[in-house]
Coordinates of C-alpha atoms in Angstrom, one line a residue:
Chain Z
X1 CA 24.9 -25.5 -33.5
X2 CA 27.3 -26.7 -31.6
X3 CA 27.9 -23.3 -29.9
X4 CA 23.9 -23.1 -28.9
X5 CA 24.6 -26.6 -27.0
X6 CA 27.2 -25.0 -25.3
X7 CA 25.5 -22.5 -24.3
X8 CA 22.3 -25.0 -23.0
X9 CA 25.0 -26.3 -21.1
X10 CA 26.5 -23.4 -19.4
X11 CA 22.6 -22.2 -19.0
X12 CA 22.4 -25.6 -17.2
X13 CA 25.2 -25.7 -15.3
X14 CA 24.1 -22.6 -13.9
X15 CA 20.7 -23.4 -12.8
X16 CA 22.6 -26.7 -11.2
X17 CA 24.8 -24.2 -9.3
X18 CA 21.4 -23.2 -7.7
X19 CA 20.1 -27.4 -7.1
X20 CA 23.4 -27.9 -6.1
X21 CA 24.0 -25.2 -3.1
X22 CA 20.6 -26.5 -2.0
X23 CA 20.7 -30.2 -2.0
X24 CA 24.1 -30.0 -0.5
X25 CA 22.7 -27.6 2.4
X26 CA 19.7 -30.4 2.4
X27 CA 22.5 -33.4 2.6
X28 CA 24.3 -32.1 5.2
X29 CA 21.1 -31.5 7.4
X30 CA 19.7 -34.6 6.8
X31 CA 23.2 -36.5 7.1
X32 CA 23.9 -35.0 10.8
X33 CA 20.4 -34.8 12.3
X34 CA 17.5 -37.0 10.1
X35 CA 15.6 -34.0 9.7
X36 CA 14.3 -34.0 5.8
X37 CA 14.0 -30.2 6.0
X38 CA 10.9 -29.3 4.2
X39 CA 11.6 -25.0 4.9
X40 CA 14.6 -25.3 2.7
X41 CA 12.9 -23.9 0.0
X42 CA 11.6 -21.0 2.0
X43 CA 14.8 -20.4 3.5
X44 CA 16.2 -20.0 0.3
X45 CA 13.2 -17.5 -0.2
X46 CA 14.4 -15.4 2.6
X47 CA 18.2 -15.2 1.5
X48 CA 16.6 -13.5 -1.5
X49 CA 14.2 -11.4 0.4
X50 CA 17.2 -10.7 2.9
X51 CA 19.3 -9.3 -0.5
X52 CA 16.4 -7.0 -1.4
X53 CA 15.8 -5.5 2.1
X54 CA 19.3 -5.0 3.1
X55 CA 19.4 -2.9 -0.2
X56 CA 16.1 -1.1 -0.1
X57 CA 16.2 -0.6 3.7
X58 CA 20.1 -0.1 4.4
X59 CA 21.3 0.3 1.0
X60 CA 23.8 -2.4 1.5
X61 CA 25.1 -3.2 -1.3
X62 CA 25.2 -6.7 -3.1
X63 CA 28.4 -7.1 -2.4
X64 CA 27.4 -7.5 1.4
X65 CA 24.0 -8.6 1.2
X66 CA 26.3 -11.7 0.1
X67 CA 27.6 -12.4 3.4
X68 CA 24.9 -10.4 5.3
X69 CA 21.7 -12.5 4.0
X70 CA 22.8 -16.0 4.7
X71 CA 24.0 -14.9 8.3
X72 CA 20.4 -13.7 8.8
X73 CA 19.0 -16.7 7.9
X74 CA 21.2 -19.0 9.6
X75 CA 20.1 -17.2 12.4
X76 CA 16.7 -17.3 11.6
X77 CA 17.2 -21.2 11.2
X78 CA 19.0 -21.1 14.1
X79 CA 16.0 -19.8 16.4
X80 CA 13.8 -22.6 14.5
X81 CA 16.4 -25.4 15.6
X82 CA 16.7 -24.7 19.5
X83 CA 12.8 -23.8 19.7
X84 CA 10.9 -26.3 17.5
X85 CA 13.0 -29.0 15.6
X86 CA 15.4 -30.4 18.5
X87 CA 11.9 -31.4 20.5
X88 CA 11.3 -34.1 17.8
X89 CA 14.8 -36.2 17.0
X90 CA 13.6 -38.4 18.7
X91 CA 10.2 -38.6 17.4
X92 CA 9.7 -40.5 14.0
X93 CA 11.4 -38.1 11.1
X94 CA 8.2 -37.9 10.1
X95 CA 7.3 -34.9 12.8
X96 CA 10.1 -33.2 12.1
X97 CA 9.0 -33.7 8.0
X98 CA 5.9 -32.6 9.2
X99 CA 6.8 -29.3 11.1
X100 CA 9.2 -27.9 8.8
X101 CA 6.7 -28.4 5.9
X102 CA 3.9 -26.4 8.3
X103 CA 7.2 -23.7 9.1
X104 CA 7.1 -23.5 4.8
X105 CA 3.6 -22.4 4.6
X106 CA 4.0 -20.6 7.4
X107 CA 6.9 -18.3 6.2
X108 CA 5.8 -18.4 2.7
X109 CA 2.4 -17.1 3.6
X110 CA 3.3 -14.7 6.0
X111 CA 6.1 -13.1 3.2
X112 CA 2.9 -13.2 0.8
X113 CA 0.5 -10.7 2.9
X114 CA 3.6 -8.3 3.4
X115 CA 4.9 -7.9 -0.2
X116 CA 2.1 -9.9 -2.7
X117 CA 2.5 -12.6 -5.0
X118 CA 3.8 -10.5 -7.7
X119 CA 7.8 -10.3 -6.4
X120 CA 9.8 -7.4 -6.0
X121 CA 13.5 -6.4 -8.6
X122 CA 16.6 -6.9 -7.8
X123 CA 19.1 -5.9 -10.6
X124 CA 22.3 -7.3 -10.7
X125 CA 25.2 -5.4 -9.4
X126 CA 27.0 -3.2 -12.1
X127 CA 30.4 -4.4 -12.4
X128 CA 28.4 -7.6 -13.1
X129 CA 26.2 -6.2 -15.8
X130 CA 26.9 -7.0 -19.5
X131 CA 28.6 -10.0 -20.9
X132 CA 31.9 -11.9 -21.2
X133 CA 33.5 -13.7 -24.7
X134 CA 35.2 -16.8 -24.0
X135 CA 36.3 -18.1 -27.7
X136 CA 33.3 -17.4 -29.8
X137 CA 30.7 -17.4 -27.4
X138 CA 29.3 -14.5 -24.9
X139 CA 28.6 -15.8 -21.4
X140 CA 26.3 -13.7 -19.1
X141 CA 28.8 -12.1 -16.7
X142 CA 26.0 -12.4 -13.6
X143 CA 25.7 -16.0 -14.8
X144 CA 29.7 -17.1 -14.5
X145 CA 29.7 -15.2 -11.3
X146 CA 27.0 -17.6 -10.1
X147 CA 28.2 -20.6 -11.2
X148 CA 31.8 -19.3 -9.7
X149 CA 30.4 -18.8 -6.0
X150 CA 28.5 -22.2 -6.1
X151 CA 31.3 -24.1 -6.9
X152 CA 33.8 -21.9 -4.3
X153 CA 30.9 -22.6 -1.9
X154 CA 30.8 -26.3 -2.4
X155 CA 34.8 -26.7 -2.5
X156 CA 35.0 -25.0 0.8
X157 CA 31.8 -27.6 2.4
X158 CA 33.8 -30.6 1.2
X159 CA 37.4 -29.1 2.6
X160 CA 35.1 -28.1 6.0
X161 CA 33.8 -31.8 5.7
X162 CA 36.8 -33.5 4.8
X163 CA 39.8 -31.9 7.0
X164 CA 38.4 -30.5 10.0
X165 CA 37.5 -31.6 13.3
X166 CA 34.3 -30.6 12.9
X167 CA 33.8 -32.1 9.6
X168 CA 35.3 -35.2 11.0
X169 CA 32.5 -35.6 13.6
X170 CA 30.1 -35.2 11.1
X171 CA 30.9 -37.3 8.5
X172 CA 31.4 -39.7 11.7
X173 CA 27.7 -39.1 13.6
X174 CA 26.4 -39.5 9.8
X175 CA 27.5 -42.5 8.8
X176 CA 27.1 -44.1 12.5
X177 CA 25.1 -41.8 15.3
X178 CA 24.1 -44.0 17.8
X179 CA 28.1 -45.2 18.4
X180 CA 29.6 -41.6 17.6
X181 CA 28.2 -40.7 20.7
X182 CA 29.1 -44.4 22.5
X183 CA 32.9 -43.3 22.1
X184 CA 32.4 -40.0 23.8
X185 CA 32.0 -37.7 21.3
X186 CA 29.5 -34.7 22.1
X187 CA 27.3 -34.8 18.6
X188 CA 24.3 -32.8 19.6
X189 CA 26.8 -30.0 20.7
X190 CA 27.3 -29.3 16.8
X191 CA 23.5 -30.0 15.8
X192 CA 22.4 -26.7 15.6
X193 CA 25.7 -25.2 14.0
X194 CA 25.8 -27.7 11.0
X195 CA 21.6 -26.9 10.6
X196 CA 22.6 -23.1 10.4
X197 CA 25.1 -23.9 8.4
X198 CA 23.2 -26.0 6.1
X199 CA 20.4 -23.1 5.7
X200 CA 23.0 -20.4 5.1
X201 CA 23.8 -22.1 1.9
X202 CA 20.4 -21.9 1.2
X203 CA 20.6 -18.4 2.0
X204 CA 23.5 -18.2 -0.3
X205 CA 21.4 -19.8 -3.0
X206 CA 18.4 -17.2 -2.5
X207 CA 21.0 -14.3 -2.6
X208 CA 22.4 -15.5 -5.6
X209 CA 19.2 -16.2 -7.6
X210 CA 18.0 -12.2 -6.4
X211 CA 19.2 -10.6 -9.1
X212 CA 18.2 -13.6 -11.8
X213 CA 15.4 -15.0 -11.0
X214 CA 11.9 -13.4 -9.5
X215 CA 11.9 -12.5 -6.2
X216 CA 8.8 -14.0 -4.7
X217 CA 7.2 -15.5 -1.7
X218 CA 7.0 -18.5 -4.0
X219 CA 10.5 -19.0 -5.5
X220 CA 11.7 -21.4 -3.5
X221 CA 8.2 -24.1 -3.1
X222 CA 8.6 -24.3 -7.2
X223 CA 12.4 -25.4 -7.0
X224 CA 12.2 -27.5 -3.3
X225 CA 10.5 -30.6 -4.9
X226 CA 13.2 -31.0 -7.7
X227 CA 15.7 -30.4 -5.1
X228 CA 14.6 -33.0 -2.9
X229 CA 14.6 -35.4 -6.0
X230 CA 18.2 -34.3 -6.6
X231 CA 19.1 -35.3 -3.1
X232 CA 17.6 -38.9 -3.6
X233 CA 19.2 -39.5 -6.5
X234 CA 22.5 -38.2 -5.0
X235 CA 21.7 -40.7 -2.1
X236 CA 20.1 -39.6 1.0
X237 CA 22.8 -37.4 3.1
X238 CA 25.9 -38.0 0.6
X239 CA 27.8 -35.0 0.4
X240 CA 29.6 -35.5 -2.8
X241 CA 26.3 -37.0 -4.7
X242 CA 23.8 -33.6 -3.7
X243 CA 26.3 -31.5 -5.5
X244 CA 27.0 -34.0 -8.7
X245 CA 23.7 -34.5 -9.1
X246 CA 22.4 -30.9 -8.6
X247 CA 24.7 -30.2 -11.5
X248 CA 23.6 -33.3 -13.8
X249 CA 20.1 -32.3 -13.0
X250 CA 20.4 -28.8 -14.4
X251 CA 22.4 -29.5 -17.1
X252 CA 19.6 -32.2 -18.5
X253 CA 16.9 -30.0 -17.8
X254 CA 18.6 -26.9 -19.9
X255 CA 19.2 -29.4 -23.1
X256 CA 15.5 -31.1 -22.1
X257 CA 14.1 -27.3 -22.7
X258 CA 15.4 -26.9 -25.9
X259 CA 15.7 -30.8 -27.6
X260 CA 12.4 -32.1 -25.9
X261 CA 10.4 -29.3 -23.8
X262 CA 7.5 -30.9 -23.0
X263 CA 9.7 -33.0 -21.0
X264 CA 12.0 -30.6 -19.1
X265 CA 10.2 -30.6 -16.1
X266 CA 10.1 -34.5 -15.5
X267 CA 13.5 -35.5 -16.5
X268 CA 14.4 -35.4 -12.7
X269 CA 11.7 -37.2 -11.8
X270 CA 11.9 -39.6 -14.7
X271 CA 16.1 -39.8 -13.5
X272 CA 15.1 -40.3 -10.3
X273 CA 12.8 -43.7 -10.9
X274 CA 15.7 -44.9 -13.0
X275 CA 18.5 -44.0 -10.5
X276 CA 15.8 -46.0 -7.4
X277 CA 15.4 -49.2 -9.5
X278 CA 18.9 -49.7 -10.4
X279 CA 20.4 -48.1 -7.0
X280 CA 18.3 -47.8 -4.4
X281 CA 20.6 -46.6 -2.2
X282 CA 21.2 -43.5 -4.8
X283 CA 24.3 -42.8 -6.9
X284 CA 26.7 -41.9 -4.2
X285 CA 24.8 -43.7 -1.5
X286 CA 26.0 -46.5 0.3
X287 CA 23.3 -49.1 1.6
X288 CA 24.0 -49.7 4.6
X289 CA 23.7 -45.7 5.7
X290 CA 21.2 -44.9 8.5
Chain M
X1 CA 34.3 -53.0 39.1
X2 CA 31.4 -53.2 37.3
X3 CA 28.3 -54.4 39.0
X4 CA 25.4 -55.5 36.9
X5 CA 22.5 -56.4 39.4
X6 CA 19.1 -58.0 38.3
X7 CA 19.4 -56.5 35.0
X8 CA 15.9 -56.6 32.9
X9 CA 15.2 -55.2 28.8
X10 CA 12.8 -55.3 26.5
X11 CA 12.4 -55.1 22.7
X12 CA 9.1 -53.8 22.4
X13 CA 6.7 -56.2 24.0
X14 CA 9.1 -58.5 23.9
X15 CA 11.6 -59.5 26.7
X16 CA 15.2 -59.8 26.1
X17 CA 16.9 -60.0 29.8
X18 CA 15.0 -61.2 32.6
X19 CA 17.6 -61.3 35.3
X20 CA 21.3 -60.8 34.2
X21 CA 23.4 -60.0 37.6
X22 CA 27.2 -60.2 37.4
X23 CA 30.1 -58.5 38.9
X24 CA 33.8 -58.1 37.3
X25 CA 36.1 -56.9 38.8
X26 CA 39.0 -53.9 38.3
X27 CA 41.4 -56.0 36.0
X28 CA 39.4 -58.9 35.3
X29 CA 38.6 -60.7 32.3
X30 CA 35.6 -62.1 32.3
X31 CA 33.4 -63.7 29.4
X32 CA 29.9 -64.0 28.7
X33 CA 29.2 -67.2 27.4
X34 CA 26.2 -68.6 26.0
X35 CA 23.8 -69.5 23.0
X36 CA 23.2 -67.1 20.1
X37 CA 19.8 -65.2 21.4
X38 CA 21.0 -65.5 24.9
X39 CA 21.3 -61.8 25.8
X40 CA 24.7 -61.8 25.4
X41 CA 24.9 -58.9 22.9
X42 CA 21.8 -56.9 24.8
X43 CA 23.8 -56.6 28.3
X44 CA 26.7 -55.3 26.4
X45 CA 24.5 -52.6 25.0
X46 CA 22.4 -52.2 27.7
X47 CA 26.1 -51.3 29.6
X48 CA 26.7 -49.1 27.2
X49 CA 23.5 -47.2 27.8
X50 CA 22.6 -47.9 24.2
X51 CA 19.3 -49.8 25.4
X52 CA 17.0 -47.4 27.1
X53 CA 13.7 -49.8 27.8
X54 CA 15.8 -51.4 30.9
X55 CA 15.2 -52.3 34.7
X56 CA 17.6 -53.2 37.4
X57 CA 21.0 -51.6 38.2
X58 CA 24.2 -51.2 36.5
X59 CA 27.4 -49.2 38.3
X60 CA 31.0 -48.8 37.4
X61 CA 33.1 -48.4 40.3
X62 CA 29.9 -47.2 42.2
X63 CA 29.0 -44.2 39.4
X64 CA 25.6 -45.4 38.6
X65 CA 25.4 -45.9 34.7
X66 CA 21.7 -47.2 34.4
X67 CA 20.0 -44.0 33.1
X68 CA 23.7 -42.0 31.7
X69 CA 23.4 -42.1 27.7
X70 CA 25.9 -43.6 25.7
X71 CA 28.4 -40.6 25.5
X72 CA 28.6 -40.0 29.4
X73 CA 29.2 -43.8 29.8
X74 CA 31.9 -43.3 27.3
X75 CA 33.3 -40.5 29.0
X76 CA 32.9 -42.2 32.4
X77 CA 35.6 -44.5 30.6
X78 CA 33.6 -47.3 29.0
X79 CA 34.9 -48.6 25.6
X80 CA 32.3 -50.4 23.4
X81 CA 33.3 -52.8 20.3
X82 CA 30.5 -53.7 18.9
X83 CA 30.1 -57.5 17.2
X84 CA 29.6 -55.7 13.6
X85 CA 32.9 -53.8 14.6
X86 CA 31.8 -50.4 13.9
X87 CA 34.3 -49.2 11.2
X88 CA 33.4 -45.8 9.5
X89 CA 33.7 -46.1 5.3
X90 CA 34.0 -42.3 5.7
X91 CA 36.6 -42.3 7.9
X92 CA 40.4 -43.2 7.5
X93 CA 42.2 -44.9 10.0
X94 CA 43.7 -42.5 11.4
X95 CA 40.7 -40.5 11.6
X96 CA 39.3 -43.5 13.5
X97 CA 41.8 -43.1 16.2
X98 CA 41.5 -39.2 16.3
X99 CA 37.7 -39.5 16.7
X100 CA 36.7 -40.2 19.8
X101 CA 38.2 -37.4 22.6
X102 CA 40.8 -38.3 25.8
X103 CA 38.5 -39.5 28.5
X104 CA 41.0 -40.2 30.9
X105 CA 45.0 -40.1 32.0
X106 CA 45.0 -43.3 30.7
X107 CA 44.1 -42.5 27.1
X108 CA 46.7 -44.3 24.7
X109 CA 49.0 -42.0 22.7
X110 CA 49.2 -42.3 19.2
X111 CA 52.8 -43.6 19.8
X112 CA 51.7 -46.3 22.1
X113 CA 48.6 -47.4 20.0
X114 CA 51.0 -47.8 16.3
X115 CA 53.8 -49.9 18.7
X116 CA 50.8 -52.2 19.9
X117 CA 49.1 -52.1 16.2
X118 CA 52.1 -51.2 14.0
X119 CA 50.0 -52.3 10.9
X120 CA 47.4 -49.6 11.8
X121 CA 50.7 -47.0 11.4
X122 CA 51.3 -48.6 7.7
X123 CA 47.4 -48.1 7.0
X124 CA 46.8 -45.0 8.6
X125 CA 45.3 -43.2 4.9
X126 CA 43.3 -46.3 4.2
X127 CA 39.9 -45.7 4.9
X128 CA 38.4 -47.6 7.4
X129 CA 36.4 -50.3 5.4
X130 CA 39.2 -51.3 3.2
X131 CA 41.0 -53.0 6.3
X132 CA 40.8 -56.7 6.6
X133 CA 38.5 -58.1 9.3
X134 CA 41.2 -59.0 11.8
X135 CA 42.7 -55.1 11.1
X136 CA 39.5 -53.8 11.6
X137 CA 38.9 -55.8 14.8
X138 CA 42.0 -53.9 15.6
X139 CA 40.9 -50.7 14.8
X140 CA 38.2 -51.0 17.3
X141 CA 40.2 -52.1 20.1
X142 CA 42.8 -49.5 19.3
X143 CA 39.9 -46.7 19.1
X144 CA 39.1 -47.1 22.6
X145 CA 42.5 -47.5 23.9
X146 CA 42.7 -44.1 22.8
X147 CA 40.0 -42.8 23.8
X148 CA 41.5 -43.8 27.5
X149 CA 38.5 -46.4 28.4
X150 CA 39.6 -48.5 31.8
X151 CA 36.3 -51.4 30.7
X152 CA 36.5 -52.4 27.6
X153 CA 33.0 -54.4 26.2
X154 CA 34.2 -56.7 23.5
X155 CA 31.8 -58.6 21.3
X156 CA 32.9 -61.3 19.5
X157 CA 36.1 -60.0 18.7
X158 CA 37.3 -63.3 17.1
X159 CA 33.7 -63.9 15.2
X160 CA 35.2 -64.9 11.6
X161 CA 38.8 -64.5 11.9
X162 CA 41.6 -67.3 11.0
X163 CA 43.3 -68.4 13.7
X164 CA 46.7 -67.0 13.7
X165 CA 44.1 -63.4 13.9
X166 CA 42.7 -65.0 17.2
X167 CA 45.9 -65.6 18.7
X168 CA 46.8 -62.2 18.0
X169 CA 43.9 -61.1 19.5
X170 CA 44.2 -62.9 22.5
X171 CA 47.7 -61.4 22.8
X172 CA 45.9 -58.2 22.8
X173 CA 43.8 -59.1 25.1
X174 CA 46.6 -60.3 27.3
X175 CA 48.3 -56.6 26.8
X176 CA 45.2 -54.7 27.4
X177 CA 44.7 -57.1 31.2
X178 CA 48.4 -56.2 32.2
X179 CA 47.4 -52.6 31.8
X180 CA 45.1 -53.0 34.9
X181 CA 42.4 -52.5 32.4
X182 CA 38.8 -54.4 32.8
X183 CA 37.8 -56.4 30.8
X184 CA 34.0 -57.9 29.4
X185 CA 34.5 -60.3 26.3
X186 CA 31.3 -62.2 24.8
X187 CA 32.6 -65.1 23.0
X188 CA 30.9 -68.3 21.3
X189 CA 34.5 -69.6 21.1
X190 CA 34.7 -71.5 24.6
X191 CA 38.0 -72.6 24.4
X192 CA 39.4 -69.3 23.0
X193 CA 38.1 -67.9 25.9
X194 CA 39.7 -69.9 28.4
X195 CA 43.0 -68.7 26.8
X196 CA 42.3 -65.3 28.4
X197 CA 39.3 -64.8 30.9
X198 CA 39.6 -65.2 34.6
X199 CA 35.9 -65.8 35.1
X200 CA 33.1 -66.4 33.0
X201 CA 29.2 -65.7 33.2
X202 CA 27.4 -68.4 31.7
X203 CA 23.9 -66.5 30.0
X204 CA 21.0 -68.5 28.8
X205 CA 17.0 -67.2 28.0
X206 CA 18.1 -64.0 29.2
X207 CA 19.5 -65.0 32.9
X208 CA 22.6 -65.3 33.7
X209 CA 23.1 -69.3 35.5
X210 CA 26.6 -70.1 36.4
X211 CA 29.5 -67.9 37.2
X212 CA 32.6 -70.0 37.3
X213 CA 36.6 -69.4 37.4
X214 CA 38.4 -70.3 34.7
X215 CA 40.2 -73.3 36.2
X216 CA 36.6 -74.8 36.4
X217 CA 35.3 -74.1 33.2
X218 CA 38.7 -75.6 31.5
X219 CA 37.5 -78.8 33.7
X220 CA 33.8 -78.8 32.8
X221 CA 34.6 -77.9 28.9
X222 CA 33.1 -80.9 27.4
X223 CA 30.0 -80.8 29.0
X224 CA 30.0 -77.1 28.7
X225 CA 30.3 -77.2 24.8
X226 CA 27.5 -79.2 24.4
X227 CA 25.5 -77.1 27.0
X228 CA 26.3 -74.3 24.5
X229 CA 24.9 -76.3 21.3
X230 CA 28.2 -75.6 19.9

């Protein structure tokens, strides 16, 4: 008994490894330029896509498509950035919500007519094959790996975030743009690198789930809603609170699935109403942000 | 100097400024005085280029400012505490004083800004928010004083502190004027003001009415107080 809720645990820490990589990438977007972007999910999409074509096309293996397939969609974020999003900052965030939700469709569509709706495999690399006993339980080996680079991938944001320059401008420009910029500081010259950043995560995220999860034109437009609720609850553009909650979130909806199914897929949803009407501002929010 | 000529804004349909014209000059202190709603508060962002839906002309030391955004004013060497003080939660303190880059030879040291503030060196890890207000207040000052700024744009700076902080502020104020630096101060408190200004700008309904020394307003400070609701 007690070893099955371990493993619904570790099943959803796992799947919050994925909610977390992407709320954080979200956070950190939203945080430096007020751009709620809605291609996240497609992004992440790509970083998958990116895994399988590097293999099938270069043979590259997994190993590099790591580091290969969030660099290619940075870039490909990147190119969005300078040509479409920086138009609208100063528009309502609404365009900008508005655009990158038309960019989804866009990519998701145009990934649909090239490979189907049906997905292509990825297997899992074979040294990560197989499983691994810790005490009396067996632990997916692909699985710990996962959850391993999410967490390495989040520890490195947060020491980015919290002891370098650059990190210092942002958490600055976040918390207070408008006088950031009234004591000199050149903010918009590290827009688009903290968007690229933010999307190679979700680049990360997509290579990650490759080998786990189908690889579809539509992965990422079933997880982008939850993700989005993850990064409310968190609080709108807290660092710290996207990944917390991505990992709450995962871990609830693993014991949901087995203790209460019919539920699984709200308890986010039903968190996040909870989370609004005691804390508006979100768990790691602060009120007075933005 | 900085010259502020026939300065309009607007909020939306409404206006703020009509006609706000003054002139300070390189190491001057100079207030502006006046009822809350006045303006005083819009002209200081308006200076700052934070205030884009503007008419007239603003320069420092000839360099027209009027249509330069916030962070080229900043770099031009224009130093902005705002009246809510601008601390950063995020931030520590020292990160406060490493923030903003050195505009100009005369950026403070580190050195320089811990001897003026030596209780900013003993609260250096604390982050931002957890300072009092009259060590935040500091912070501010301190954070442009790094960054180098030769006009400094004070709101309120005294605005809920206990006296012995307002004497200590106006000792900073007094340090800051015998570095040749300028300085702009809006201030409710008349008759902390006379403590430190050279000139001041009275601002009412958005226009700016009286410019008068010092010496004068000292004379005039009864009828100015009540002129001032205050």
């Amino acid at each position: 008994m007690i070893e099955n809720l371990l493993l619904q645990v570790f099943n959803g820490l796992v799947n919050g490894a994925f909610y977390a990589l992407l709320s954080l990438g979200l956070a950190v977007i939203f945080g430096m330029l007020r751009v709620i972007n809605f291609m996240h999910g497609a992004l992440y999409m790509l970083g998958a896509f990116g895994a399988y074509l590097l293999t099938a096309w270069w043979g590259l293996p997994f190993w590099w498509t790591l580091l290969a397939a969030p660099i290619l969609v940075a870039a490909i974020g990147l190119v969005f950035e300078r040509l479409l999003l920086r138009r609208l900052y100063d528009a309502d965030l609404l365009y900008n919500l508005l655009l990158t939700f038309g960019l989804a469709l866009a990519i998701q569509d145009a990934m649909r007519i090239r490979f189907g709706m049906q997905g292509v495999p990825y297997g899992a690399p074979a040294a990560l094959q197989g499983a691994v006993e810790i005490g009396p339980l067996l632990f997916p080996a692909y699985r710990l790996f996962v959850l391993a680079v999410s967490v390495l991938a989040c520890l490195g944001t947060w020491w980015l975030i919290d002891r370098t320059r650059a990190g210092l401008i942002i958490r600055a420009a976040t918390e207070r743009p408008m006088l950031t910029r009234a004591l000199g500081v050149d903010v918009d010259r590290w827009i688009p690198a903290v968007f690229a950043f933010g999307v190679a995560l979700a680049g990360l995220a997509g290579v990650l789930a490759a080998p786990m999860r189908n690889v579809s034109p539509v992965m990422g437009a079933d997880l982008i809603i939850t993700t989005f609720a993850i990064v409310v609850i968190g609080g709108m553009g807290s660092i710290l609170g996207s990944v917390v909650t991505g990992f709450i979130v995962g871990v609830l909806e693993a014991l949901g699935a087995v203790y209460y199914p019919s539920a699984a897929n709200l308890v986010v949803f039903i968190l996040m109403a909870a989370i609004l009407l005691v804390r508006p501002a979100g768990l790691f929010g602060s009120a007075d942000a933005g | 100097m900085l010259e502020v000529e026939h300065l309009e804004a607007w909020y939306g349909e409404g206006q703020a400024l009509h006609d706000v014209s003054l002139r300070v000059r390189t190491g001057e202190v100079a207030t502006l005085v006046g009822r809350n709603g006045a303006g005083k508060t819009t002209t200081l962002r308006c200076i700052m280029g934070m205030h884009r839906n503007i008419r007239g002309r603003i320069a420092l030391d000839g360099v027209d400012l009027t249509r330069l955004s916030p962070q080229r004013i900043a770099r031009l060497g224009v130093g902005y505490v705002q009246d809510d003080r601008g601390i950063y939660g995020s931030l520590s303190v020292l990160e406060h004083l490493l923030l903003p880059p050195a505009v100009s030879e005369h950026a403070w040291t580190l050195e320089k800004i811990f001897e003026v503030f030596p209780i900013l060196r003993e609260r250096a890890r604390y982050p931002g928010t957890r300072l009092s207000g009259g060590e935040q207040q500091m912070l501010a000052i301190a954070r442009v004083l790094r960054m180098g700024a030769r006009l400094l744009l004070l709101d309120e700076p005294t605005e809920g502190l206990a006296p012995t902080l307002i004497h200590r502020i106006g000792e900073i104020i007094q340090d800051i004027k015998a570095h040749r630096l300028t300085v702009l101060l809006v201030e409710q408190n008349l008759r902390f003001a006379t403590t430190v200004a050279d000139r001041h700008h009275l601002i009412a309904d958005g226009r700016t009415v009286e410019d008068l020394a010092n010496e004068e307003v000292v004379r005039r400070e009864h009828q100015l107080l009540e002129y001032l609701g205050v």
